[in-house]
Coordinates of C-alpha atoms in Angstrom, one line a residue:
M1 CA -44.3 70.7 41.9
A2 CA -45.4 67.1 41.3
I3 CA -42.2 66.3 39.3
F4 CA -40.1 68.0 41.9
L5 CA -41.6 65.9 44.7
S6 CA -41.4 62.7 42.6
I7 CA -37.6 63.3 42.0
L8 CA -37.1 64.2 45.6
W9 CA -38.9 61.2 47.0
N10 CA -37.9 58.5 44.4
N11 CA -34.3 59.5 43.7
I12 CA -32.8 62.0 46.2
I13 CA -34.1 60.7 49.5
P14 CA -33.1 57.0 49.0
L15 CA -29.6 58.1 48.0
A16 CA -29.4 60.4 51.0
V17 CA -30.5 57.6 53.4
M18 CA -27.8 55.2 52.2
I19 CA -25.2 58.0 52.4
A20 CA -26.3 58.8 55.9
I21 CA -26.0 55.1 56.9
G22 CA -22.4 55.1 55.6
I23 CA -21.6 58.2 57.6
T24 CA -23.1 56.7 60.8
L25 CA -21.4 53.4 60.3
H26 CA -18.0 55.1 59.9
R27 CA -18.5 57.3 62.9
V28 CA -19.4 54.2 65.0
F29 CA -17.0 51.5 63.6
S30 CA -14.3 53.5 61.6
L31 CA -14.8 51.4 58.4
D32 CA -11.9 50.9 56.0
I33 CA -12.7 52.9 52.9
K34 CA -9.9 51.3 50.9
T35 CA -11.6 47.9 51.3
L36 CA -15.0 49.3 50.3
S37 CA -13.4 50.9 47.2
K38 CA -11.8 47.7 46.1
L39 CA -15.0 45.8 46.4
N40 CA -16.7 48.4 44.2
F41 CA -13.9 48.4 41.6
Y42 CA -13.1 44.8 41.3
L43 CA -16.4 43.0 42.1
F44 CA -19.7 44.9 42.2
S45 CA -19.2 47.4 39.4
P46 CA -18.1 44.7 36.8
A47 CA -21.0 42.5 37.9
I48 CA -23.7 45.1 37.4
I49 CA -22.3 46.2 34.0
F50 CA -22.1 42.6 32.7
K51 CA -25.6 41.7 33.9
L52 CA -27.2 44.8 32.3
L53 CA -25.4 44.3 29.0
Y54 CA -26.3 40.6 29.0
T55 CA -30.0 41.2 29.8
T56 CA -30.9 44.4 28.0
E57 CA -32.0 44.3 24.4
V58 CA -30.3 47.0 22.3
S59 CA -30.5 47.4 18.5
L60 CA -27.4 48.0 16.5
Q61 CA -28.8 51.3 15.1
S62 CA -29.5 52.6 18.5
A63 CA -26.1 51.6 19.8
L64 CA -24.3 53.4 16.9
H65 CA -26.4 56.6 17.5
V66 CA -25.7 56.6 21.2
L67 CA -22.0 55.9 20.6
L68 CA -21.7 58.8 18.1
F69 CA -23.5 61.1 20.5
F70 CA -21.4 60.1 23.4
V71 CA -18.1 60.7 21.6
V72 CA -19.0 64.2 20.4
F73 CA -20.6 65.1 23.7
M74 CA -17.6 64.0 25.8
L75 CA -15.2 65.9 23.5
L76 CA -17.2 69.1 23.9
L77 CA -17.5 68.6 27.6
Y78 CA -13.8 67.9 28.0
T79 CA -13.0 71.0 26.1
S80 CA -15.3 73.0 28.4
V81 CA -13.6 71.6 31.5
E82 CA -10.1 72.3 30.1
I83 CA -11.0 75.9 29.4
A84 CA -12.4 76.3 32.9
I85 CA -9.3 74.8 34.5
R86 CA -7.0 77.1 32.6
V87 CA -9.1 80.2 33.3
R88 CA -9.4 79.5 37.0
G89 CA -5.8 78.4 37.3
I90 CA -6.5 75.2 39.2
E91 CA -3.5 73.5 40.7
K92 CA -2.1 70.4 38.8
S93 CA -2.8 67.9 41.5
R94 CA -6.5 68.8 41.4
R95 CA -7.0 69.0 37.7
G96 CA -7.6 65.3 37.2
A97 CA -10.2 65.2 40.0
M98 CA -11.9 68.3 38.5
R99 CA -12.1 66.6 35.1
N100 CA -13.5 63.4 36.6
S101 CA -16.1 65.3 38.6
V102 CA -17.6 66.8 35.4
L103 CA -17.0 64.0 32.8
F104 CA -18.2 61.1 35.0
Y105 CA -21.9 61.3 35.8
N106 CA -24.2 59.1 37.8
S107 CA -25.7 57.2 35.0
A108 CA -26.4 54.1 37.1
N109 CA -28.0 54.5 40.5
Y110 CA -29.4 57.9 39.6
G111 CA -29.7 57.8 35.8
I112 CA -31.6 54.5 35.5
P113 CA -34.3 55.2 38.2
L114 CA -34.6 58.7 36.7
N115 CA -35.1 57.3 33.2
E116 CA -37.7 54.9 34.4
L117 CA -39.5 57.7 36.2
V118 CA -39.5 60.2 33.4
F119 CA -40.2 57.7 30.5
A120 CA -42.6 55.4 32.4
S121 CA -40.2 52.4 32.2
N122 CA -40.1 52.6 28.4
P123 CA -37.8 49.7 27.2
F124 CA -36.4 51.8 24.3
T125 CA -35.3 54.7 26.5
L126 CA -34.0 52.3 29.2
S127 CA -31.8 50.6 26.6
I128 CA -30.3 54.0 25.7
Q129 CA -29.6 54.6 29.4
V130 CA -27.9 51.2 29.7
L131 CA -25.6 52.1 26.8
I132 CA -24.7 55.4 28.4
M133 CA -24.1 53.6 31.7
M134 CA -21.8 51.1 29.9
L135 CA -19.7 53.9 28.3
Q136 CA -19.6 55.8 31.6
A137 CA -18.4 52.7 33.4
L138 CA -15.6 52.3 30.8
L139 CA -14.3 55.8 31.2
P140 CA -13.4 55.8 34.9
N141 CA -11.6 52.5 34.5
T142 CA -9.4 53.9 31.6
Y143 CA -9.2 57.6 31.2
G144 CA -10.2 58.2 34.9
I145 CA -7.2 56.2 36.1
Y146 CA -4.9 58.0 33.7
S147 CA -6.2 61.5 34.8
V148 CA -5.6 61.0 38.5
N149 CA -2.2 59.4 38.0
A150 CA -0.7 61.2 35.0
H151 CA 1.2 63.7 37.2
R152 CA 2.9 61.1 39.4
I153 CA 3.5 57.8 37.7
S154 CA 4.8 56.7 34.2
G155 CA 2.5 55.8 31.3
K156 CA 3.6 52.2 31.5
Q157 CA 2.5 51.9 35.1
I158 CA -0.8 53.5 34.2
L159 CA -1.4 51.0 31.4
K160 CA -0.7 48.1 33.8
T161 CA -3.2 49.6 36.3
I162 CA -5.9 49.9 33.6
A163 CA -5.3 46.4 32.4
K164 CA -6.1 45.1 35.9
Q165 CA -9.6 46.6 35.9
P166 CA -12.3 43.9 35.5
V167 CA -14.9 46.3 33.8
I168 CA -12.7 46.4 30.7
Y169 CA -13.3 42.7 30.2
A170 CA -16.9 42.5 31.5
I171 CA -18.2 44.8 28.8
P172 CA -17.1 42.8 25.7
L173 CA -17.9 39.6 27.5
G174 CA -21.4 40.7 28.2
F175 CA -21.9 41.7 24.5
L176 CA -20.4 38.5 23.1
M177 CA -22.4 36.2 25.4
R178 CA -25.6 37.9 24.6
G179 CA -24.8 38.1 20.9
F180 CA -24.1 34.4 20.6
G181 CA -26.8 33.4 23.1
V182 CA -24.4 31.8 25.6
P183 CA -26.4 30.8 28.7
I184 CA -25.1 31.5 32.2
P185 CA -25.1 28.4 34.4
H186 CA -27.4 28.7 37.4
A187 CA -24.4 28.2 39.7
L188 CA -22.9 31.4 38.3
Q189 CA -26.1 33.4 37.7
V190 CA -27.0 33.5 41.4
P191 CA -23.7 34.9 42.7
L192 CA -23.7 37.3 39.7
D193 CA -27.1 38.6 40.8
Y194 CA -25.9 39.0 44.4
A195 CA -22.9 41.0 43.3
A196 CA -24.8 43.2 40.9
N197 CA -27.5 44.0 43.4
A198 CA -24.9 45.0 46.0
F199 CA -23.2 47.7 43.8
I200 CA -25.5 50.7 44.4
G201 CA -25.8 50.1 48.1
V202 CA -22.0 49.6 48.7
A203 CA -21.1 52.5 46.4
L204 CA -23.4 54.9 48.4
I205 CA -22.1 53.6 51.7
T206 CA -18.6 54.2 50.4
L207 CA -19.4 57.8 49.7
G208 CA -21.0 58.1 53.2
V209 CA -17.8 56.6 54.8
Q210 CA -15.7 59.2 52.9
L211 CA -17.9 62.0 53.9
G212 CA -18.0 60.7 57.5
S213 CA -14.2 60.8 57.6
M214 CA -14.2 64.5 56.6
K215 CA -14.5 67.4 59.0
I216 CA -16.9 69.4 56.9
S217 CA -16.9 73.1 57.6
L218 CA -17.1 76.4 55.7
R219 CA -13.3 76.5 55.8
S220 CA -12.9 72.9 54.5
L221 CA -15.5 73.4 51.8
M222 CA -13.7 74.0 48.5
L223 CA -16.6 76.2 47.4
G224 CA -15.2 77.9 44.3
D225 CA -13.9 74.7 42.6
V226 CA -16.9 72.6 43.8
L227 CA -19.4 75.1 42.4
L228 CA -17.5 75.3 39.1
S229 CA -17.6 71.5 38.8
C230 CA -21.4 71.5 39.6
S231 CA -22.1 74.2 37.1
L232 CA -20.3 72.4 34.3
R233 CA -21.9 69.1 35.2
L234 CA -25.5 70.1 35.9
L235 CA -25.9 73.1 33.6
G236 CA -23.2 72.6 30.9
G237 CA -24.0 68.9 30.5
P238 CA -27.6 69.2 29.3
L239 CA -26.9 72.3 27.3
L240 CA -24.1 70.6 25.4
A241 CA -26.2 67.5 25.0
S242 CA -29.0 69.5 23.5
A243 CA -26.5 71.0 21.0
V244 CA -25.1 67.6 20.1
V245 CA -28.5 66.0 19.4
W246 CA -29.4 69.0 17.2
M247 CA -26.1 68.8 15.3
L248 CA -26.5 65.0 14.7
G249 CA -30.1 65.2 13.8
I250 CA -31.3 63.0 16.6
D251 CA -34.9 63.6 17.7
G252 CA -37.8 62.1 19.4
L253 CA -37.5 59.8 22.5
M254 CA -33.9 59.1 21.8
A255 CA -33.0 62.8 21.9
K256 CA -34.9 63.4 25.1
A257 CA -33.4 60.3 26.8
L258 CA -29.9 61.4 25.9
I259 CA -30.4 65.0 27.2
V260 CA -32.0 63.7 30.5
S261 CA -29.1 61.3 30.9
S262 CA -26.6 64.1 30.6
S263 CA -28.3 66.2 33.4
V264 CA -27.5 63.9 36.3
P265 CA -25.0 64.7 39.1
T266 CA -21.4 63.7 39.5
S267 CA -20.7 59.9 39.6
L268 CA -19.6 58.0 42.6
S269 CA -16.8 56.7 40.4
S270 CA -15.0 60.0 40.9
V271 CA -14.9 59.4 44.7
L272 CA -13.9 55.7 44.3
L273 CA -11.0 56.8 42.0
A274 CA -10.0 59.5 44.4
V275 CA -10.0 57.0 47.3
E276 CA -8.4 54.1 45.4
F277 CA -5.5 56.3 44.1
D278 CA -5.3 58.8 47.0
N279 CA -6.0 61.9 44.9
E280 CA -8.2 64.8 46.1
Q281 CA -10.6 62.7 48.1
E282 CA -12.2 65.6 49.9
F283 CA -12.8 67.6 46.7
A284 CA -14.3 64.5 44.9
S285 CA -16.6 63.8 47.8
Q286 CA -17.8 67.4 48.1
A287 CA -18.4 67.5 44.3
V288 CA -20.6 64.4 44.5
L289 CA -22.5 65.6 47.5
V290 CA -23.2 69.2 46.4
S291 CA -24.0 68.2 42.8
T292 CA -26.5 65.6 44.1
L293 CA -28.2 68.1 46.2
L294 CA -28.3 70.8 43.5
S295 CA -29.6 68.3 41.0
I296 CA -33.0 68.3 42.8
L297 CA -33.5 71.7 41.1
T298 CA -31.5 71.4 37.9
V299 CA -32.8 67.9 36.9
T300 CA -36.4 69.0 37.6
F301 CA -35.9 72.0 35.3
V302 CA -34.4 69.9 32.5
I303 CA -37.4 67.5 32.7
Y304 CA -39.8 70.4 32.6
V305 CA -38.1 71.9 29.6
M306 CA -38.2 68.5 27.9
G307 CA -42.0 68.5 28.3

């Protein structure tokens, strides 16, 4: 019960408050969700990724283990989603959004606080979570863009769109500047901090604005597809992660950190992608909202099993 209340109070309620603020602001002022989406994609998200990579100390051995785990894990998770899509017969226009809702998980504003809570701010497990967050940030800006656009624009146009995403350049830049010890001038450090600190708040408000623009009812709730997405994300994620760490012989704190990181709900990136490229916005928003609520139970159970 103590773990349950800690997760509820430290993780879920703060997220819910920010989402509620977004819903309220939209109902009062009719905010432009496209503008909020662009701020997240082109400014706040690259800023927080660059800052964390530049400031977090990560060993090469840990990075290689995490990378190997992530590749195997994502391949297995993708296979599971594809099987589910084929069995359920999901329409083509929604398939990309369904994949994104399972493959992209909230490794930043949910995963990092959760990691600090579970592992008592252990710097080693935090570095693992930062690596997962970096890889998760790269996916929506590459594969995610492809998945929501593949059925309607050419491959050349998709590549051009991907090439315009700042996150792709922020990741290697952060690694290189840290590796070579390149200092950031104070005149740039201050605005970088401002932009990075704004990411979580603006992303949650964006989700609130999207939810506030929806007329949520039992009829509008895509219950079958949303529950399928949540099952694959919240139950399939940690089960597959456990299998992968066992197959790769990863144990100890690293194994536990990787399994816990895989148990978090659907990422806000799936909503931002849906809004930015006008693809299944309601489904994406419902998947994030329902998975976040259900994660109160599922994440608590995963932590309990992890001991």
